[in-house]
Amino acid sequence: MPSITEYTGHGFSEPIVTFFSAIYRTKKTSSLTYYDQNNCLIKEGTADIRLIKFFEEYLYLPIAQVSTRAAAIVVRMQNGCLDSYILYVFVTVVALILFLGAYA
Amino acid sequence: MIPDFALYCMLNTLAVIIISPLFVSLIKKVKAWTQGRQGPSVFQTYYTLAKLLSKEVIYSRNASWIMRVTPYVNIAAILTASLFVPLIYVTDSVGGIGNIILFLYLLVLARFFMALAGLDAGCSFGGMGSSREMSISAIIEPTTIIVFAALAFVFKSLNIFDMVLVSSATGTPVTPTLILIGISLFIILIVETSRLPVDNPETHLELTMIHEGMILEQSGRNLALMELSAAIKQTLLMALIINLIIPFGLATSLSLVALGIALCVFVIKGTVLAGVIGLFESSMAKTRFFRLPSLFIMGFFFSTLVIIIEVFA
């Protein structure tokens, strides 16, 4: 028989998320609708906890974006055209000759 | 050295198992007196444990092997940790026993399994207790590490045995900064043993339970083991405060007279500390859960102050 009163993962981590609400920018909202004017009989309600994924958005994503940009530059250089590869070899040899001539 | 240490292990474990329920009852007695009633007898915890040991164990249909294993893991971890803190007799440590960081993480192992067992039965009260306990544990851990670091700075060693040997050689607090560390250790004692203002150990309302919520589903022999391990943990933390800050009377030699005197002195000092804890608990109400980090910051501050004093002076 499955247990439906079991604590979920979100519920388990709710106190920590509230303690660190300044980092996670936790926003809790709730609303209730009533059947009557005096707000006694509850019809339905919603509750919402919103937080930003701090480590993903501010730590991992910037590093990932830097490496994606570096990879895009390398993709443009490795374009499968043999002439550009021969050009790279030529430029490297000329630079090496100049470097050795200047410092060795 | 090795036979000395073996004898120490046996003595310490026996002492801790026999003395711990006494301190639990003493705190309850002090709290009852402040409330104007007589309270249960001083030996009530012994009777409760004896009664529980003879009762039947019942497991929930949703419980797994964690529920069956946890009381034993708990008592094993806590009894191993009890070898690390000398209560009445101190000698040189053998084989790395006595490292204060290992002591802390043995207690954390016990608490981890307790939290898992709270979730295991599938009841929401156990989950609530586990969730709150883990959050408090996460928040108090930096404070505990800093307090132990401050102790290491003062005594120049990470081994509890060396600390207690240095402390008992002088017989009085080694430096005045120990009083500041004592305050932080007291706050850690309150948090780790789930006492007011962190958690009410005598509450019967499941919505207000933290530690009690996790052991709600245990019964019989398992419950006796969990209660005993909580009592032993409390005694170990009390012994840490007592033997590091007011160390006179500790036995450093294996003579019956010295051991007897050390036992009596420890029980008396423990009784006084239990009275202080009871009065402290009776003087305040349970704080709101999300205000607890502010309480822990005080312990953190005192220990950081001690580290700064020790490093720069």
mmCIF file with all atom_site columns, N, CA and C in Angstrom, chain B residues 87-147:
data_model
loop_
_atom_site.group_PDB
_atom_site.id
_atom_site.type_symbol
_atom_site.label_atom_id
_atom_site.label_alt_id
_atom_site.label_comp_id
_atom_site.label_asym_id
_atom_site.label_entity_id
_atom_site.label_seq_id
_atom_site.pdbx_PDB_ins_code
_atom_site.Cartn_x
_atom_site.Cartn_y
_atom_site.Cartn_z
_atom_site.occupancy
_atom_site.B_iso_or_equiv
_atom_site.pdbx_formal_charge
_atom_site.auth_seq_id
_atom_site.auth_comp_id
_atom_site.auth_asym_id
_atom_site.auth_atom_id
_atom_site.pdbx_PDB_model_num
ATOM 1   N N  . LEU B 1 87  ? 35.369 10.557 31.052 1.00 0.00 ? 87  LEU B N  1
ATOM 2   C CA . LEU B 1 87  ? 34.470 11.077 32.085 1.00 0.00 ? 87  LEU B CA 1
ATOM 3   C C  . LEU B 1 87  ? 35.168 11.137 33.436 1.00 0.00 ? 87  LEU B C  1
ATOM 4   N N  . ILE B 1 88  ? 35.790 10.014 33.845 1.00 0.00 ? 88  ILE B N  1
ATOM 5   C CA . ILE B 1 88  ? 36.355 9.992  35.191 1.00 0.00 ? 88  ILE B CA 1
ATOM 6   C C  . ILE B 1 88  ? 37.844 9.706  35.193 1.00 0.00 ? 88  ILE B C  1
ATOM 7   N N  . TYR B 1 89  ? 38.331 9.026  34.160 1.00 0.00 ? 89  TYR B N  1
ATOM 8   C CA . TYR B 1 89  ? 39.732 8.625  34.159 1.00 0.00 ? 89  TYR B CA 1
ATOM 9   C C  . TYR B 1 89  ? 40.311 8.976  32.803 1.00 0.00 ? 89  TYR B C  1
ATOM 10  N N  . VAL B 1 90  ? 41.442 9.648  32.795 1.00 0.00 ? 90  VAL B N  1
ATOM 11  C CA . VAL B 1 90  ? 42.022 10.035 31.513 1.00 0.00 ? 90  VAL B CA 1
ATOM 12  C C  . VAL B 1 90  ? 43.429 9.482  31.405 1.00 0.00 ? 90  VAL B C  1
ATOM 13  N N  . THR B 1 91  ? 43.759 9.019  30.210 1.00 0.00 ? 91  THR B N  1
ATOM 14  C CA . THR B 1 91  ? 45.078 8.471  29.962 1.00 0.00 ? 91  THR B CA 1
ATOM 15  C C  . THR B 1 91  ? 45.497 8.883  28.557 1.00 0.00 ? 91  THR B C  1
ATOM 16  N N  . ASP B 1 92  ? 46.678 8.478  28.111 1.00 0.00 ? 92  ASP B N  1
ATOM 17  C CA . ASP B 1 92  ? 47.072 8.810  26.740 1.00 0.00 ? 92  ASP B CA 1
ATOM 18  C C  . ASP B 1 92  ? 46.238 8.011  25.755 1.00 0.00 ? 92  ASP B C  1
ATOM 19  N N  . SER B 1 93  ? 45.910 8.634  24.644 1.00 0.00 ? 93  SER B N  1
ATOM 20  C CA . SER B 1 93  ? 45.031 7.938  23.706 1.00 0.00 ? 93  SER B CA 1
ATOM 21  C C  . SER B 1 93  ? 45.845 6.993  22.830 1.00 0.00 ? 93  SER B C  1
ATOM 22  N N  . VAL B 1 94  ? 45.163 5.964  22.354 1.00 0.00 ? 94  VAL B N  1
ATOM 23  C CA . VAL B 1 94  ? 45.803 4.943  21.526 1.00 0.00 ? 94  VAL B CA 1
ATOM 24  C C  . VAL B 1 94  ? 45.069 4.891  20.197 1.00 0.00 ? 94  VAL B C  1
ATOM 25  N N  . GLY B 1 95  ? 45.813 4.844  19.094 1.00 0.00 ? 95  GLY B N  1
ATOM 26  C CA . GLY B 1 95  ? 45.191 4.587  17.803 1.00 0.00 ? 95  GLY B CA 1
ATOM 27  C C  . GLY B 1 95  ? 44.289 5.683  17.294 1.00 0.00 ? 95  GLY B C  1
ATOM 28  N N  . GLY B 1 96  ? 44.545 6.934  17.645 1.00 0.00 ? 96  GLY B N  1
ATOM 29  C CA . GLY B 1 96  ? 43.761 8.014  17.051 1.00 0.00 ? 96  GLY B CA 1
ATOM 30  C C  . GLY B 1 96  ? 42.399 8.218  17.674 1.00 0.00 ? 96  GLY B C  1
ATOM 31  N N  . ILE B 1 97  ? 42.058 7.439  18.698 1.00 0.00 ? 97  ILE B N  1
ATOM 32  C CA . ILE B 1 97  ? 40.791 7.667  19.384 1.00 0.00 ? 97  ILE B CA 1
ATOM 33  C C  . ILE B 1 97  ? 40.920 8.967  20.157 1.00 0.00 ? 97  ILE B C  1
ATOM 34  N N  . GLY B 1 98  ? 39.939 9.829  20.033 1.00 0.00 ? 98  GLY B N  1
ATOM 35  C CA . GLY B 1 98  ? 40.002 11.079 20.762 1.00 0.00 ? 98  GLY B CA 1
ATOM 36  C C  . GLY B 1 98  ? 40.056 12.283 19.853 1.00 0.00 ? 98  GLY B C  1
ATOM 37  N N  . ASN B 1 99  ? 40.150 12.050 18.545 1.00 0.00 ? 99  ASN B N  1
ATOM 38  C CA . ASN B 1 99  ? 40.133 13.165 17.610 1.00 0.00 ? 99  ASN B CA 1
ATOM 39  C C  . ASN B 1 99  ? 38.777 13.848 17.660 1.00 0.00 ? 99  ASN B C  1
ATOM 40  N N  . ILE B 1 100 ? 38.790 15.166 17.852 1.00 0.00 ? 100 ILE B N  1
ATOM 41  C CA . ILE B 1 100 ? 37.530 15.844 18.122 1.00 0.00 ? 100 ILE B CA 1
ATOM 42  C C  . ILE B 1 100 ? 36.656 15.927 16.883 1.00 0.00 ? 100 ILE B C  1
ATOM 43  N N  . ILE B 1 101 ? 37.295 15.955 15.694 1.00 0.00 ? 101 ILE B N  1
ATOM 44  C CA . ILE B 1 101 ? 36.493 16.026 14.470 1.00 0.00 ? 101 ILE B CA 1
ATOM 45  C C  . ILE B 1 101 ? 35.776 14.700 14.256 1.00 0.00 ? 101 ILE B C  1
ATOM 46  N N  . LEU B 1 102 ? 36.475 13.598 14.515 1.00 0.00 ? 102 LEU B N  1
ATOM 47  C CA . LEU B 1 102 ? 35.841 12.283 14.381 1.00 0.00 ? 102 LEU B CA 1
ATOM 48  C C  . LEU B 1 102 ? 34.694 12.141 15.368 1.00 0.00 ? 102 LEU B C  1
ATOM 49  N N  . PHE B 1 103 ? 34.874 12.674 16.567 1.00 0.00 ? 103 PHE B N  1
ATOM 50  C CA . PHE B 1 103 ? 33.814 12.659 17.578 1.00 0.00 ? 103 PHE B CA 1
ATOM 51  C C  . PHE B 1 103 ? 32.573 13.350 17.040 1.00 0.00 ? 103 PHE B C  1
ATOM 52  N N  . LEU B 1 104 ? 32.785 14.557 16.468 1.00 0.00 ? 104 LEU B N  1
ATOM 53  C CA . LEU B 1 104 ? 31.646 15.296 15.933 1.00 0.00 ? 104 LEU B CA 1
ATOM 54  C C  . LEU B 1 104 ? 30.926 14.505 14.863 1.00 0.00 ? 104 LEU B C  1
ATOM 55  N N  . TYR B 1 105 ? 31.699 13.881 13.951 1.00 0.00 ? 105 TYR B N  1
ATOM 56  C CA . TYR B 1 105 ? 31.043 13.228 12.834 1.00 0.00 ? 105 TYR B CA 1
ATOM 57  C C  . TYR B 1 105 ? 30.472 11.867 13.175 1.00 0.00 ? 105 TYR B C  1
ATOM 58  N N  . LEU B 1 106 ? 30.913 11.262 14.288 1.00 0.00 ? 106 LEU B N  1
ATOM 59  C CA . LEU B 1 106 ? 30.191 10.083 14.777 1.00 0.00 ? 106 LEU B CA 1
ATOM 60  C C  . LEU B 1 106 ? 28.802 10.483 15.256 1.00 0.00 ? 106 LEU B C  1
ATOM 61  N N  . LEU B 1 107 ? 28.727 11.626 15.964 1.00 0.00 ? 107 LEU B N  1
ATOM 62  C CA . LEU B 1 107 ? 27.416 12.099 16.397 1.00 0.00 ? 107 LEU B CA 1
ATOM 63  C C  . LEU B 1 107 ? 26.548 12.431 15.185 1.00 0.00 ? 107 LEU B C  1
ATOM 64  N N  . VAL B 1 108 ? 27.169 12.997 14.142 1.00 0.00 ? 108 VAL B N  1
ATOM 65  C CA . VAL B 1 108 ? 26.405 13.336 12.938 1.00 0.00 ? 108 VAL B CA 1
ATOM 66  C C  . VAL B 1 108 ? 25.915 12.079 12.235 1.00 0.00 ? 108 VAL B C  1
ATOM 67  N N  . LEU B 1 109 ? 26.726 11.007 12.255 1.00 0.00 ? 109 LEU B N  1
ATOM 68  C CA . LEU B 1 109 ? 26.284 9.742  11.645 1.00 0.00 ? 109 LEU B CA 1
ATOM 69  C C  . LEU B 1 109 ? 25.027 9.223  12.321 1.00 0.00 ? 109 LEU B C  1
ATOM 70  N N  . ALA B 1 110 ? 25.030 9.291  13.654 1.00 0.00 ? 110 ALA B N  1
ATOM 71  C CA . ALA B 1 110 ? 23.856 8.829  14.397 1.00 0.00 ? 110 ALA B CA 1
ATOM 72  C C  . ALA B 1 110 ? 22.628 9.651  14.024 1.00 0.00 ? 110 ALA B C  1
ATOM 73  N N  . ARG B 1 111 ? 22.844 10.973 13.913 1.00 0.00 ? 111 ARG B N  1
ATOM 74  C CA . ARG B 1 111 ? 21.736 11.851 13.610 1.00 0.00 ? 111 ARG B CA 1
ATOM 75  C C  . ARG B 1 111 ? 21.222 11.625 12.185 1.00 0.00 ? 111 ARG B C  1
ATOM 76  N N  . PHE B 1 112 ? 22.120 11.338 11.250 1.00 0.00 ? 112 PHE B N  1
ATOM 77  C CA . PHE B 1 112 ? 21.730 11.082 9.862  1.00 0.00 ? 112 PHE B CA 1
ATOM 78  C C  . PHE B 1 112 ? 20.809 9.876  9.785  1.00 0.00 ? 112 PHE B C  1
ATOM 79  N N  . PHE B 1 113 ? 21.206 8.792  10.480 1.00 0.00 ? 113 PHE B N  1
ATOM 80  C CA . PHE B 1 113 ? 20.367 7.605  10.431 1.00 0.00 ? 113 PHE B CA 1
ATOM 81  C C  . PHE B 1 113 ? 19.034 7.833  11.121 1.00 0.00 ? 113 PHE B C  1
ATOM 82  N N  . MET B 1 114 ? 19.057 8.666  12.177 1.00 0.00 ? 114 MET B N  1
ATOM 83  C CA . MET B 1 114 ? 17.808 8.967  12.848 1.00 0.00 ? 114 MET B CA 1
ATOM 84  C C  . MET B 1 114 ? 16.879 9.719  11.907 1.00 0.00 ? 114 MET B C  1
ATOM 85  N N  . ALA B 1 115 ? 17.433 10.655 11.114 1.00 0.00 ? 115 ALA B N  1
ATOM 86  C CA . ALA B 1 115 ? 16.606 11.406 10.178 1.00 0.00 ? 115 ALA B CA 1
ATOM 87  C C  . ALA B 1 115 ? 16.041 10.486 9.104  1.00 0.00 ? 115 ALA B C  1
ATOM 88  N N  . LEU B 1 116 ? 16.858 9.549  8.608  1.00 0.00 ? 116 LEU B N  1
ATOM 89  C CA . LEU B 1 116 ? 16.364 8.608  7.604  1.00 0.00 ? 116 LEU B CA 1
ATOM 90  C C  . LEU B 1 116 ? 15.240 7.748  8.165  1.00 0.00 ? 116 LEU B C  1
ATOM 91  N N  . ALA B 1 117 ? 15.398 7.320  9.419  1.00 0.00 ? 117 ALA B N  1
ATOM 92  C CA . ALA B 1 117 ? 14.361 6.476  10.015 1.00 0.00 ? 117 ALA B CA 1
ATOM 93  C C  . ALA B 1 117 ? 13.082 7.270  10.210 1.00 0.00 ? 117 ALA B C  1
ATOM 94  N N  . GLY B 1 118 ? 13.218 8.586  10.486 1.00 0.00 ? 118 GLY B N  1
ATOM 95  C CA . GLY B 1 118 ? 12.025 9.404  10.627 1.00 0.00 ? 118 GLY B CA 1
ATOM 96  C C  . GLY B 1 118 ? 11.234 9.474  9.335  1.00 0.00 ? 118 GLY B C  1
ATOM 97  N N  . LEU B 1 119 ? 11.966 9.527  8.204  1.00 0.00 ? 119 LEU B N  1
ATOM 98  C CA . LEU B 1 119 ? 11.288 9.563  6.914  1.00 0.00 ? 119 LEU B CA 1
ATOM 99  C C  . LEU B 1 119 ? 10.742 8.202  6.531  1.00 0.00 ? 119 LEU B C  1
ATOM 100 N N  . ASP B 1 120 ? 11.322 7.139  7.112  1.00 0.00 ? 120 ASP B N  1
ATOM 101 C CA . ASP B 1 120 ? 11.101 5.803  6.571  1.00 0.00 ? 120 ASP B CA 1
ATOM 102 C C  . ASP B 1 120 ? 9.673  5.304  6.739  1.00 0.00 ? 120 ASP B C  1
ATOM 103 N N  . ALA B 1 121 ? 9.030  5.688  7.844  1.00 0.00 ? 121 ALA B N  1
ATOM 104 C CA . ALA B 1 121 ? 7.720  5.092  8.104  1.00 0.00 ? 121 ALA B CA 1
ATOM 105 C C  . ALA B 1 121 ? 6.649  5.667  7.206  1.00 0.00 ? 121 ALA B C  1
ATOM 106 N N  . GLY B 1 122 ? 6.946  6.725  6.479  1.00 0.00 ? 122 GLY B N  1
ATOM 107 C CA . GLY B 1 122 ? 5.963  7.274  5.563  1.00 0.00 ? 122 GLY B CA 1
ATOM 108 C C  . GLY B 1 122 ? 4.932  8.155  6.223  1.00 0.00 ? 122 GLY B C  1
ATOM 109 N N  . CYS B 1 123 ? 5.168  8.499  7.483  1.00 0.00 ? 123 CYS B N  1
ATOM 110 C CA . CYS B 1 123 ? 4.233  9.368  8.189  1.00 0.00 ? 123 CYS B CA 1
ATOM 111 C C  . CYS B 1 123 ? 4.726  10.805 8.090  1.00 0.00 ? 123 CYS B C  1
ATOM 112 N N  . SER B 1 124 ? 3.823  11.745 7.951  1.00 0.00 ? 124 SER B N  1
ATOM 113 C CA . SER B 1 124 ? 4.273  13.118 7.716  1.00 0.00 ? 124 SER B CA 1
ATOM 114 C C  . SER B 1 124 ? 4.922  13.731 8.945  1.00 0.00 ? 124 SER B C  1
ATOM 115 N N  . PHE B 1 125 ? 4.568  13.252 10.160 1.00 0.00 ? 125 PHE B N  1
ATOM 116 C CA . PHE B 1 125 ? 5.188  13.841 11.352 1.00 0.00 ? 125 PHE B CA 1
ATOM 117 C C  . PHE B 1 125 ? 6.665  13.496 11.427 1.00 0.00 ? 125 PHE B C  1
ATOM 118 N N  . GLY B 1 126 ? 6.991  12.248 11.047 1.00 0.00 ? 126 GLY B N  1
ATOM 119 C CA . GLY B 1 126 ? 8.399  11.873 11.040 1.00 0.00 ? 126 GLY B CA 1
ATOM 120 C C  . GLY B 1 126 ? 9.176  12.673 10.008 1.00 0.00 ? 126 GLY B C  1
ATOM 121 N N  . GLY B 1 127 ? 8.543  12.886 8.821  1.00 0.00 ? 127 GLY B N  1
ATOM 122 C CA . GLY B 1 127 ? 9.207  13.674 7.795  1.00 0.00 ? 127 GLY B CA 1
ATOM 123 C C  . GLY B 1 127 ? 9.443  15.095 8.242  1.00 0.00 ? 127 GLY B C  1
ATOM 124 N N  . MET B 1 128 ? 8.456  15.644 8.950  1.00 0.00 ? 128 MET B N  1
ATOM 125 C CA . MET B 1 128 ? 8.590  17.018 9.442  1.00 0.00 ? 128 MET B CA 1
ATOM 126 C C  . MET B 1 128 ? 9.733  17.122 10.437 1.00 0.00 ? 128 MET B C  1
ATOM 127 N N  . GLY B 1 129 ? 9.798  16.141 11.376 1.00 0.00 ? 129 GLY B N  1
ATOM 128 C CA . GLY B 1 129 ? 10.878 16.155 12.358 1.00 0.00 ? 129 GLY B CA 1
ATOM 129 C C  . GLY B 1 129 ? 12.229 16.033 11.691 1.00 0.00 ? 129 GLY B C  1
ATOM 130 N N  . SER B 1 130 ? 12.329 15.124 10.694 1.00 0.00 ? 130 SER B N  1
ATOM 131 C CA . SER B 1 130 ? 13.608 14.932 10.002 1.00 0.00 ? 130 SER B CA 1
ATOM 132 C C  . SER B 1 130 ? 14.025 16.190 9.273  1.00 0.00 ? 130 SER B C  1
ATOM 133 N N  . SER B 1 131 ? 13.057 16.811 8.571  1.00 0.00 ? 131 SER B N  1
ATOM 134 C CA . SER B 1 131 ? 13.390 17.998 7.788  1.00 0.00 ? 131 SER B CA 1
ATOM 135 C C  . SER B 1 131 ? 13.895 19.111 8.700  1.00 0.00 ? 131 SER B C  1
ATOM 136 N N  . ARG B 1 132 ? 13.198 19.335 9.819  1.00 0.00 ? 132 ARG B N  1
ATOM 137 C CA . ARG B 1 132 ? 13.636 20.397 10.730 1.00 0.00 ? 132 ARG B CA 1
ATOM 138 C C  . ARG B 1 132 ? 14.975 20.072 11.356 1.00 0.00 ? 132 ARG B C  1
ATOM 139 N N  . GLU B 1 133 ? 15.154 18.809 11.750 1.00 0.00 ? 133 GLU B N  1
ATOM 140 C CA . GLU B 1 133 ? 16.402 18.423 12.399 1.00 0.00 ? 133 GLU B CA 1
ATOM 141 C C  . GLU B 1 133 ? 17.576 18.595 11.454 1.00 0.00 ? 133 GLU B C  1
ATOM 142 N N  . MET B 1 134 ? 17.407 18.226 10.189 1.00 0.00 ? 134 MET B N  1
ATOM 143 C CA . MET B 1 134 ? 18.509 18.365 9.236  1.00 0.00 ? 134 MET B CA 1
ATOM 144 C C  . MET B 1 134 ? 18.818 19.826 8.965  1.00 0.00 ? 134 MET B C  1
ATOM 145 N N  . SER B 1 135 ? 17.771 20.686 8.931  1.00 0.00 ? 135 SER B N  1
ATOM 146 C CA . SER B 1 135 ? 18.039 22.104 8.691  1.00 0.00 ? 135 SER B CA 1
ATOM 147 C C  . SER B 1 135 ? 18.807 22.713 9.860  1.00 0.00 ? 135 SER B C  1
ATOM 148 N N  . ILE B 1 136 ? 18.384 22.358 11.091 1.00 0.00 ? 136 ILE B N  1
ATOM 149 C CA . ILE B 1 136 ? 19.094 22.887 12.265 1.00 0.00 ? 136 ILE B CA 1
ATOM 150 C C  . ILE B 1 136 ? 20.524 22.382 12.276 1.00 0.00 ? 136 ILE B C  1
ATOM 151 N N  . SER B 1 137 ? 20.704 21.110 11.939 1.00 0.00 ? 137 SER B N  1
ATOM 152 C CA . SER B 1 137 ? 22.041 20.526 11.928 1.00 0.00 ? 137 SER B CA 1
ATOM 153 C C  . SER B 1 137 ? 22.927 21.226 10.914 1.00 0.00 ? 137 SER B C  1
ATOM 154 N N  . ALA B 1 138 ? 22.353 21.569 9.738  1.00 0.00 ? 138 ALA B N  1
ATOM 155 C CA . ALA B 1 138 ? 23.151 22.254 8.721  1.00 0.00 ? 138 ALA B CA 1
ATOM 156 C C  . ALA B 1 138 ? 23.554 23.640 9.197  1.00 0.00 ? 138 ALA B C  1
ATOM 157 N N  . ILE B 1 139 ? 22.677 24.300 9.949  1.00 0.00 ? 139 ILE B N  1
ATOM 158 C CA . ILE B 1 139 ? 22.984 25.661 10.365 1.00 0.00 ? 139 ILE B CA 1
ATOM 159 C C  . ILE B 1 139 ? 23.962 25.671 11.534 1.00 0.00 ? 139 ILE B C  1
ATOM 160 N N  . ILE B 1 140 ? 23.893 24.658 12.422 1.00 0.00 ? 140 ILE B N  1
ATOM 161 C CA . ILE B 1 140 ? 24.763 24.686 13.601 1.00 0.00 ? 140 ILE B CA 1
ATOM 162 C C  . ILE B 1 140 ? 26.149 24.145 13.279 1.00 0.00 ? 140 ILE B C  1
ATOM 163 N N  . GLU B 1 141 ? 26.301 23.452 12.136 1.00 0.00 ? 141 GLU B N  1
ATOM 164 C CA . GLU B 1 141 ? 27.595 22.813 11.898 1.00 0.00 ? 141 GLU B CA 1
ATOM 165 C C  . GLU B 1 141 ? 28.770 23.778 11.789 1.00 0.00 ? 141 GLU B C  1
ATOM 166 N N  . PRO B 1 142 ? 28.667 24.911 11.063 1.00 0.00 ? 142 PRO B N  1
ATOM 167 C CA . PRO B 1 142 ? 29.819 25.823 11.070 1.00 0.00 ? 142 PRO B CA 1
ATOM 168 C C  . PRO B 1 142 ? 30.169 26.294 12.470 1.00 0.00 ? 142 PRO B C  1
ATOM 169 N N  . THR B 1 143 ? 29.154 26.563 13.272 1.00 0.00 ? 143 THR B N  1
ATOM 170 C CA . THR B 1 143 ? 29.423 27.003 14.646 1.00 0.00 ? 143 THR B CA 1
ATOM 171 C C  . THR B 1 143 ? 30.170 25.927 15.417 1.00 0.00 ? 143 THR B C  1
ATOM 172 N N  . THR B 1 144 ? 29.749 24.665 15.262 1.00 0.00 ? 144 THR B N  1
ATOM 173 C CA . THR B 1 144 ? 30.412 23.595 16.003 1.00 0.00 ? 144 THR B CA 1
ATOM 174 C C  . THR B 1 144 ? 31.868 23.452 15.579 1.00 0.00 ? 144 THR B C  1
ATOM 175 N N  . ILE B 1 145 ? 32.109 23.546 14.257 1.00 0.00 ? 145 ILE B N  1
ATOM 176 C CA . ILE B 1 145 ? 33.487 23.421 13.777 1.00 0.00 ? 145 ILE B CA 1
ATOM 177 C C  . ILE B 1 145 ? 34.347 24.551 14.334 1.00 0.00 ? 145 ILE B C  1
ATOM 178 N N  . ILE B 1 146 ? 33.791 25.762 14.346 1.00 0.00 ? 146 ILE B N  1
ATOM 179 C CA . ILE B 1 146 ? 34.574 26.895 14.846 1.00 0.00 ? 146 ILE B CA 1
ATOM 180 C C  . ILE B 1 146 ? 34.836 26.738 16.344 1.00 0.00 ? 146 ILE B C  1
ATOM 181 N N  . VAL B 1 147 ? 33.845 26.214 17.085 1.00 0.00 ? 147 VAL B N  1
ATOM 182 C CA . VAL B 1 147 ? 34.056 26.025 18.525 1.00 0.00 ? 147 VAL B CA 1
ATOM 183 C C  . VAL B 1 147 ? 35.164 25.001 18.761 1.00 0.00 ? 147 VAL B C  1
#
